[in-house]
Coordinates of C-alpha atoms in Angstrom, one line a residue:
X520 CA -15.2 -28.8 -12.7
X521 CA -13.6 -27.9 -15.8
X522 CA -13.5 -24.5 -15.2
X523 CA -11.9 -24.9 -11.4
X524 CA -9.0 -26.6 -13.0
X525 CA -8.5 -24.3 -16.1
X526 CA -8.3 -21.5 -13.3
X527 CA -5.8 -23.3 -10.9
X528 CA -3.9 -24.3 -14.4
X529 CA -3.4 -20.7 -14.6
X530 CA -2.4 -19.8 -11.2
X531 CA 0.2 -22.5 -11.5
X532 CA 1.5 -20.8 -15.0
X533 CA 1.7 -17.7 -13.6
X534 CA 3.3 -18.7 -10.1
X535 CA 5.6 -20.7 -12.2
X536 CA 6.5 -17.5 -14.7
X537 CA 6.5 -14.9 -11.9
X538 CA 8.8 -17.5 -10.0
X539 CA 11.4 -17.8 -12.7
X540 CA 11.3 -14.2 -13.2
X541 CA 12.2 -13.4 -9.4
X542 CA 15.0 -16.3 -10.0
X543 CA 16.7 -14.4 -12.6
X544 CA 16.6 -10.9 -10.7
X545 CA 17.9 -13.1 -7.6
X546 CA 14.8 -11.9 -5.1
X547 CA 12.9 -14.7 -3.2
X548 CA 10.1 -16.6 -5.7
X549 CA 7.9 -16.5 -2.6
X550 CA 7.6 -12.6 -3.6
X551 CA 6.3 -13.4 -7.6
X552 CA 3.5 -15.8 -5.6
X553 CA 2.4 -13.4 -2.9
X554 CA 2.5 -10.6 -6.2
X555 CA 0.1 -12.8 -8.0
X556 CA -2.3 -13.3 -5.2
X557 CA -2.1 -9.4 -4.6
X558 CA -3.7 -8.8 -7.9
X559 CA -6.0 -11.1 -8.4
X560 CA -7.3 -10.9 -5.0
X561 CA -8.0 -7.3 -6.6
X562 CA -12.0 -7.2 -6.2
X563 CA -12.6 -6.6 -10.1
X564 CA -10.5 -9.4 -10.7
X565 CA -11.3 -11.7 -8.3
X566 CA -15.5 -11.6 -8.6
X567 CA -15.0 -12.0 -12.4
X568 CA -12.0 -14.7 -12.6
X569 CA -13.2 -16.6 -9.5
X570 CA -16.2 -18.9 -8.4
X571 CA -16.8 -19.6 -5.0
X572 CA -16.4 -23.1 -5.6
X573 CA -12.8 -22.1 -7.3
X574 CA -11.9 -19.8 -4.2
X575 CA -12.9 -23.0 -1.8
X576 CA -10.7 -25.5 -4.2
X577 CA -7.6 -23.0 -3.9
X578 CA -8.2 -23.1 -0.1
X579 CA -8.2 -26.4 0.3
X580 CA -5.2 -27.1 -1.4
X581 CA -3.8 -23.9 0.7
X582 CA -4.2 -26.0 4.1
X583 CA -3.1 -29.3 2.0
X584 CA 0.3 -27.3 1.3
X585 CA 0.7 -25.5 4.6
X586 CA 0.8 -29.6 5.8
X587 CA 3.5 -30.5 3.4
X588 CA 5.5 -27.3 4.0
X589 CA 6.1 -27.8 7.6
X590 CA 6.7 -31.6 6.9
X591 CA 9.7 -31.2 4.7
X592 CA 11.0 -28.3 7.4
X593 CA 10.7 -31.6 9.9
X594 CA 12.3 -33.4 7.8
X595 CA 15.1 -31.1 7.5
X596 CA 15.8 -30.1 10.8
X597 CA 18.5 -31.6 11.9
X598 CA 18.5 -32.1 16.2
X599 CA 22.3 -32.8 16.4
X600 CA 23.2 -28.5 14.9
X601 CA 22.2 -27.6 17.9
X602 CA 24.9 -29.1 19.5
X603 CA 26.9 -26.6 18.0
X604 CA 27.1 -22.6 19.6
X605 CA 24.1 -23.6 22.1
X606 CA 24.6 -21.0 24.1
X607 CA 24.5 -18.8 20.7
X608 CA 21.7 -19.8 19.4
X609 CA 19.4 -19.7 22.7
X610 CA 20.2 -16.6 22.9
X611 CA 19.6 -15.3 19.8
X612 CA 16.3 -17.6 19.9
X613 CA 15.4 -15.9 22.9
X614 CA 16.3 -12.3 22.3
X615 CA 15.1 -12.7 18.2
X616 CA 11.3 -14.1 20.1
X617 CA 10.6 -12.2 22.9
X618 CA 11.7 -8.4 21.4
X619 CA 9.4 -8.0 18.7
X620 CA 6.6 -10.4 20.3
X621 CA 6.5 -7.9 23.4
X622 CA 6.6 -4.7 21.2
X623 CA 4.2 -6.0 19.0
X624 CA 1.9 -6.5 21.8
X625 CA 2.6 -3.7 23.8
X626 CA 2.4 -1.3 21.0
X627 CA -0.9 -2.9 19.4
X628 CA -2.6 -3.2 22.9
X629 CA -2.3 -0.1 24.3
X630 CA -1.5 2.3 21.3
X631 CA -3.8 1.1 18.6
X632 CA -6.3 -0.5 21.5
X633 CA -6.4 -3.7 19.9
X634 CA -7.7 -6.6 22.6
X635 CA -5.2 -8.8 24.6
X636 CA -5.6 -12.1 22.5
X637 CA -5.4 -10.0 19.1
X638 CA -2.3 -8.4 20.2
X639 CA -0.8 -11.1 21.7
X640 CA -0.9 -13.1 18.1
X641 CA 0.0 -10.4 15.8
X642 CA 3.3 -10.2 18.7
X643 CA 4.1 -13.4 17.7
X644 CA 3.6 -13.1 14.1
X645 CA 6.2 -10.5 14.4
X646 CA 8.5 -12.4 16.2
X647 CA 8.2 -15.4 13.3
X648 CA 10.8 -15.7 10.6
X649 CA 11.7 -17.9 7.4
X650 CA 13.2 -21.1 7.6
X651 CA 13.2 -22.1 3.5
X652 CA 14.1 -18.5 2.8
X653 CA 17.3 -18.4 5.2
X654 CA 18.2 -21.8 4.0
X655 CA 18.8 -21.0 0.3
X656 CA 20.5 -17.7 1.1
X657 CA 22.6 -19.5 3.0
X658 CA 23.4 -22.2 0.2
X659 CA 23.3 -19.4 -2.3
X660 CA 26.1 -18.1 -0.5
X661 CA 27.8 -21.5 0.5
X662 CA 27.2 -20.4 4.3
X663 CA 25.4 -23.7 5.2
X664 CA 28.1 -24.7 7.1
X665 CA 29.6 -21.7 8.8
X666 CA 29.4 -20.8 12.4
X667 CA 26.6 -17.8 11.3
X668 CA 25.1 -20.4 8.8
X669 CA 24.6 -22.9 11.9
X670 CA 23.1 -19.7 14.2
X671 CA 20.9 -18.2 12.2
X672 CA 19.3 -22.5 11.0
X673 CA 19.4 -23.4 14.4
X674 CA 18.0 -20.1 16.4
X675 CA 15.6 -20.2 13.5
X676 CA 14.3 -23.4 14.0
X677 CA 14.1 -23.1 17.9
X678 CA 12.0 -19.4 17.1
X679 CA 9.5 -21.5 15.0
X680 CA 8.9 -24.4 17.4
X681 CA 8.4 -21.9 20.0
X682 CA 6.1 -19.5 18.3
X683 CA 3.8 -22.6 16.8
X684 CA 3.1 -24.1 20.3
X685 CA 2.6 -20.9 21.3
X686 CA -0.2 -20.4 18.6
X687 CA -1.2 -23.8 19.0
X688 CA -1.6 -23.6 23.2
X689 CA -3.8 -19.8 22.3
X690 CA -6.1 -21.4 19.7
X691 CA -7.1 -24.2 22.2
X692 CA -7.8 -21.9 25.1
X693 CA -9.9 -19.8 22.2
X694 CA -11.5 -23.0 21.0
X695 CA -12.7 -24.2 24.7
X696 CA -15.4 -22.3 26.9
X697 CA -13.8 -20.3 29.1
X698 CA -10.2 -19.0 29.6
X699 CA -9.3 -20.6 33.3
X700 CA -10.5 -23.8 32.0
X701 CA -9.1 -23.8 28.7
X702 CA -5.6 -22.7 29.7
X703 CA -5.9 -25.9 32.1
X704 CA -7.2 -28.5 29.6
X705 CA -5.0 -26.8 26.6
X706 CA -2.3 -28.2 28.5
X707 CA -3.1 -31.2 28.7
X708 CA -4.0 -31.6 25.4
X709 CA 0.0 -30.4 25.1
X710 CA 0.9 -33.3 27.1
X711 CA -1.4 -35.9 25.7
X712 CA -0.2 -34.3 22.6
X713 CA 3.9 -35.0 23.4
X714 CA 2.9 -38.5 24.9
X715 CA 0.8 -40.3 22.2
X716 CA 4.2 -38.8 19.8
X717 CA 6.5 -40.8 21.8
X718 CA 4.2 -43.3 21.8
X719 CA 3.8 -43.5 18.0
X720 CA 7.6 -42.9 17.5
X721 CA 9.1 -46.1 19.2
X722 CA 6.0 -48.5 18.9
X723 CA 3.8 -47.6 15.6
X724 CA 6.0 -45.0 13.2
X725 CA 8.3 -47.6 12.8
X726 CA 6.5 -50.4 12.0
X727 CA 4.7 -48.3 9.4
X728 CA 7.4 -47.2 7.6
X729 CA 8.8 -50.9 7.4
X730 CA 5.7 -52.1 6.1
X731 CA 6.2 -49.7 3.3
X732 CA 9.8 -50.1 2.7
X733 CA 8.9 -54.2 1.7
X734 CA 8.0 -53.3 -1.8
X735 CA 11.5 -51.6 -2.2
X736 CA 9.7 -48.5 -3.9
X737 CA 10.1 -44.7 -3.6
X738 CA 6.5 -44.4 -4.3
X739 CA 5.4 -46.8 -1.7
X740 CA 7.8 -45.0 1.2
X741 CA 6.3 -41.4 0.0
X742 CA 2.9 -42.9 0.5
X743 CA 3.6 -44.3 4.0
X744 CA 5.4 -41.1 4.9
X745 CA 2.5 -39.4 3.6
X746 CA 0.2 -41.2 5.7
X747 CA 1.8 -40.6 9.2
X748 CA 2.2 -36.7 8.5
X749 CA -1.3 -36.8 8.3
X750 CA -2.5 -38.5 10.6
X751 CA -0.4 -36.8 12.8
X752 CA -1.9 -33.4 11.6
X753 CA -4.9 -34.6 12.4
X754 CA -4.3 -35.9 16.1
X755 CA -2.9 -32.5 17.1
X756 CA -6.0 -30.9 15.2
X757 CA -8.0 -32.6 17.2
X758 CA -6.1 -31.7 19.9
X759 CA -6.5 -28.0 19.2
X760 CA -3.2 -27.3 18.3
X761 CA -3.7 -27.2 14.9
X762 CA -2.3 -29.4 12.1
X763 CA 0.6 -27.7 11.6
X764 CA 2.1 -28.8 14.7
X765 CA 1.4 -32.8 14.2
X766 CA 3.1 -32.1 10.2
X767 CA 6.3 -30.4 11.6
X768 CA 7.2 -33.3 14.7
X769 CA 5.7 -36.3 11.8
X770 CA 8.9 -34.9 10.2
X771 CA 11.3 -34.3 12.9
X772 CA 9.9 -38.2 14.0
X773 CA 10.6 -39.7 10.5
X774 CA 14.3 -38.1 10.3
X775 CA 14.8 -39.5 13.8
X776 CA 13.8 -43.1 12.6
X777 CA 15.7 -43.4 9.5
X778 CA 18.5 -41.8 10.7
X779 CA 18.9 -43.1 14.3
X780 CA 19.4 -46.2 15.6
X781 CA 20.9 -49.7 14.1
X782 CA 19.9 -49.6 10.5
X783 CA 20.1 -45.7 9.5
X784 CA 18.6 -44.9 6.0
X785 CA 19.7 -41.5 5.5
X786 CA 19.0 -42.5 1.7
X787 CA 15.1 -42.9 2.5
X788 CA 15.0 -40.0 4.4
X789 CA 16.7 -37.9 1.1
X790 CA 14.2 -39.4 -1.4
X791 CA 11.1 -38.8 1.0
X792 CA 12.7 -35.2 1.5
X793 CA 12.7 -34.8 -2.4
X794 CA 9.3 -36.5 -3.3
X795 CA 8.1 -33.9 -0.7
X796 CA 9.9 -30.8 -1.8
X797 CA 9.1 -31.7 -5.5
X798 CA 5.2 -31.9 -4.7
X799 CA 5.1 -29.0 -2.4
X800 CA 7.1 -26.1 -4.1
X801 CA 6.5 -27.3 -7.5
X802 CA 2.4 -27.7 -6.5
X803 CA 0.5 -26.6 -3.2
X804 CA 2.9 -24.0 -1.2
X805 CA 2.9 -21.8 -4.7
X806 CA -1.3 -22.2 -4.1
X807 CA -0.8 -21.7 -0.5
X808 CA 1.2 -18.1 -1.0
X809 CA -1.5 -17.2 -4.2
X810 CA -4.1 -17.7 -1.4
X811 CA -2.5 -15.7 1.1
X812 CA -2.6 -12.7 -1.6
X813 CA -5.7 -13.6 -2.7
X814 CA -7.2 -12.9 1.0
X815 CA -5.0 -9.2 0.6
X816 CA -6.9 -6.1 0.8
X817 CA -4.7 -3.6 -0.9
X818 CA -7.3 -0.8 -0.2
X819 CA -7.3 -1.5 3.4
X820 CA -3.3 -1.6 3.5
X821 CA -3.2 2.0 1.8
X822 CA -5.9 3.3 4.2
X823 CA -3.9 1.7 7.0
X824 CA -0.5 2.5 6.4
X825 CA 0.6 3.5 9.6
X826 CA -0.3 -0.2 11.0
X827 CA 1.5 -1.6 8.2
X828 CA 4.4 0.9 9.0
X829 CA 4.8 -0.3 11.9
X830 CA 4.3 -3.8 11.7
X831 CA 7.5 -3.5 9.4
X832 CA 9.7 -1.7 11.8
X833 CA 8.6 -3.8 14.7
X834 CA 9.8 -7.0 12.7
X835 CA 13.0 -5.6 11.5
X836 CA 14.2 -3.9 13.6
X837 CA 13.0 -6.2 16.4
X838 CA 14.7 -8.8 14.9
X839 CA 17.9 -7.7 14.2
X840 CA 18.1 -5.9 17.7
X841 CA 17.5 -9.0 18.9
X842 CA 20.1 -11.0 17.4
X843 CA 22.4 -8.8 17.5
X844 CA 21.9 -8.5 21.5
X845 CA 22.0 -12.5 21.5
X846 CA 25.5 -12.0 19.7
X847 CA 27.0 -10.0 21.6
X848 CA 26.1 -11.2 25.0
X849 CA 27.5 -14.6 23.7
X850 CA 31.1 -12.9 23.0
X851 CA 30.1 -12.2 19.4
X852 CA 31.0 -9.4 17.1
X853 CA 28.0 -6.1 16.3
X854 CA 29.2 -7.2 12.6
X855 CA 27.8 -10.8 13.0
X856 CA 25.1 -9.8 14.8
X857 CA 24.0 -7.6 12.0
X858 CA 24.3 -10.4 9.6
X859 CA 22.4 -13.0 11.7
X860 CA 19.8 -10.6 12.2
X861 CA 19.5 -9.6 8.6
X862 CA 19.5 -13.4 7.9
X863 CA 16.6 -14.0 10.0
X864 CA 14.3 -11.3 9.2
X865 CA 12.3 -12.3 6.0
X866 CA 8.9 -13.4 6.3
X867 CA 6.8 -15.2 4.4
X868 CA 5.5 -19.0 5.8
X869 CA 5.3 -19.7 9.5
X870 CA 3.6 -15.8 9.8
X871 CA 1.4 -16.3 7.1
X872 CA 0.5 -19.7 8.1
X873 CA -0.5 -17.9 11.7
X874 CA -2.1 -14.7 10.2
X875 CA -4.4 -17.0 8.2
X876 CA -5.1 -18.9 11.0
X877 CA -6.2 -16.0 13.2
X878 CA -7.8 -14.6 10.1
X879 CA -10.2 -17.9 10.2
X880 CA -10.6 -17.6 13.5
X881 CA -12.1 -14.5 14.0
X882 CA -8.9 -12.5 15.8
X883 CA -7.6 -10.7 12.7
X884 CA -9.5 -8.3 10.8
X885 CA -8.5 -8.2 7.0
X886 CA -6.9 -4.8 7.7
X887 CA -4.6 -6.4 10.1
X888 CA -4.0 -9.9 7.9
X889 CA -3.3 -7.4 4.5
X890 CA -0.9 -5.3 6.9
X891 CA 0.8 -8.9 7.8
X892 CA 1.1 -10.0 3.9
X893 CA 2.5 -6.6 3.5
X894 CA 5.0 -6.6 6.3
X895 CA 6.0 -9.9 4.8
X896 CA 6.5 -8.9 1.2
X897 CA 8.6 -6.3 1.5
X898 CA 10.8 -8.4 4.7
X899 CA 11.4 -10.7 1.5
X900 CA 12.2 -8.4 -0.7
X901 CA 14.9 -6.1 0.8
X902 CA 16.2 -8.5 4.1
X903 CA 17.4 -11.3 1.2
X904 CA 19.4 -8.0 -0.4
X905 CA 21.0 -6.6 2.2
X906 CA 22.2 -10.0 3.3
X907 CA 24.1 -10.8 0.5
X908 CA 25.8 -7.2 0.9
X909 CA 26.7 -7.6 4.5
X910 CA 27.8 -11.2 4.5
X911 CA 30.2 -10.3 1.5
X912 CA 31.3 -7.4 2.6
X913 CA 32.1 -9.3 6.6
X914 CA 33.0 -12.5 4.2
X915 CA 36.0 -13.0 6.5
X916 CA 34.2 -13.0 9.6
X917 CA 31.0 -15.8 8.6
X918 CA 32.8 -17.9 6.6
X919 CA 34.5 -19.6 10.0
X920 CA 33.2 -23.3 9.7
X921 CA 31.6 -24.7 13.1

């Protein structure tokens, strides 16, 4: 026991060093986790510095964190944006989803002969993008609350929603015995899914949270929040639609409470956001992006280069073709476009969160998840970069407010 933690001391040290160091050279800290994971999941290093028992630990925490991290991106996503540039943003949602997802699938079915289900998921890993990374570009470059801030939040969060229930309804046709049957009873369990949440959102949630709210504590308001995102999880687990799903609507279903209604909280819903965010960044999603690496074969990405190659282009350039399309059939400028697009296009949660599931079960090789962790590595590295350039070099164009 004493060694596990010693070990996961260290991971945290390093994720917490590398971090800071990608803060002061302004790149995503996301890279400085996914770097760390890289080289210890080197097989020398890994077989000597890790036990099995270790390697389980980190895992579990891993699928703790993925939990947490789609919690807080409930709890920050705010239904009333998309009120603003709908039209916009469903088309940029649209065009941003379905052009990479269909090349990614089309290219890995019939070029690289890949089956239908495995190329259907690594289509919609493409097609994912980074809500927490967009976010603090945005605020980095006080572009929150501009009309291209707005797009690329909103399209964003409308691409994610549609991507995980995508995932969620594939994994439960997967997980049942035959593929007429399951596609039938996998939507149900969608439906049974949506009606014990609006169940639990006007006659349980509520309740709960009051209950925890009597002692007047932070503590006790994290812990009951902390209770209904898991439970959630594990409803739409058992449901087959996997536990990110229940953690991401616990959130959007807590916001909606405390901020709706009568008696709107909006100062409960900030200190559960921040007891959240502190606990999940400064703990289990650094663990959750070590792991990701950790699972990394770097001999099979330099063996495989082409499909890592292409898995990059695909994602770029799929996604900024796509939003730039959605801009301009929506009356937009090819200069806004560009800079939604480039907005959009790191990686590095919602894809890894899929590529690890499809890793687990069975649908991606570790050639295929390392070409992934690549993809999203270098997404991070260089889409953050260019952004800057283009949104202050069009600074008069995006800084219109909505």
């Amino acid at each position: 026991m004493e060694t596990e933690l010693i070990q996961i001391a260290i991971i945290l040290a390093l994720t917490f060093l590398f971090g800071e160091l990608c803060k002061i050279i302004k790149i995503s800290k996301i890279i400085g986790y996914l770097f760390i994971g890289i080289i210890l999941g080197y097989p020398l290093i890994k077989n000597y510095f890790f036990s099995p028992e270790t390697l389980n630990t980190i895992n579990s925490l891993a699928e703790l964190g993925i939990i947490l991290l789609f919690f807080f991106v409930g709890l920050n996503m705010d239904l009333k944006q998309f009120k603003f540039n709908v039209k916009e943003s469903f088309l940029v949602s649209l065009f941003n989803s379905l052009i990479p997802l269909f090349l990614g699938f089309l290219v890995f079915k019939f070029i690289f002969n890949f089956n239908t289900m495995t190329s259907l998921i690594i289509g919609i890993t493409l097609s994912a993008t980074s809500q927490v990374i967009s976010v603090n570009l945005l605020d980095e470059l006080k572009l929150l609350r501009s009309r291209v801030g707005n797009l690329i939040i909103t399209s964003g969060a409308a691409n994610d929603v549609f991507e995980l229930i995508l995932v969620s309804g594939i994994l439960a046709v997967i997980n049942l015995s035959t593929a007429f049957q399951g596609v039938y009873l996998a939507l149900a369990n969608v439906c049974i899914f949506i009606v014990a949440l609006l169940i639990l959102r006007f006659a349980v949630y509520p309740h709960i949270l009051h209950f925890f709210e009597r002692n007047k504590s932070d503590t006790s308001l994290f812990a009951g929040s902390l209770l209904i995102a898991i439970f959630t999880a594990i409803l739409s687990n058992l449901l087959g639609l996997g536990t990110f799903v229940g953690a991401l609507f616990s959130g959007i279903v807590i916001r909606q409470i405390l901020l709706t209604g009568r008696q709107k909280k909006p100062w409960e819903e900030h200190n559960i956001s921040k007891s959240i965010h502190t606990i999940a960044f400064g703990f289990l999603v650094p663990i959750f992006f070590v792991s990701s690496g950790l699972k990394t074969d770097l001999t099979s990405v330099f063996l495989n280069l082409g499909v890592s190659l292409v898995f990059l282009l695909i994602a770029v350039f799929g996604t900024i073709g796509g939003s730039v399309l959605g801009v301009l059939f929506s009356k937009g400028s090819l200069k806004e476009g560009l800079v939604v697009g480039l907005g959009m296009s790191p990686r590095g949660d919602i894809e890894l969160v899929i590529a690890s599931i499809a890793l687990s079960a069975g649908l991606f090789t570790k050639d295929i998840y390392s070409a992934v962790v690549l993809m999203a590595f270098i997404t991070t590295l260089i889409a953050p970069i260019l952004f800057r350039h283009f949104s202050k070099k069009y600074n008069y164009i995006l800084n219109i407010k909505h």
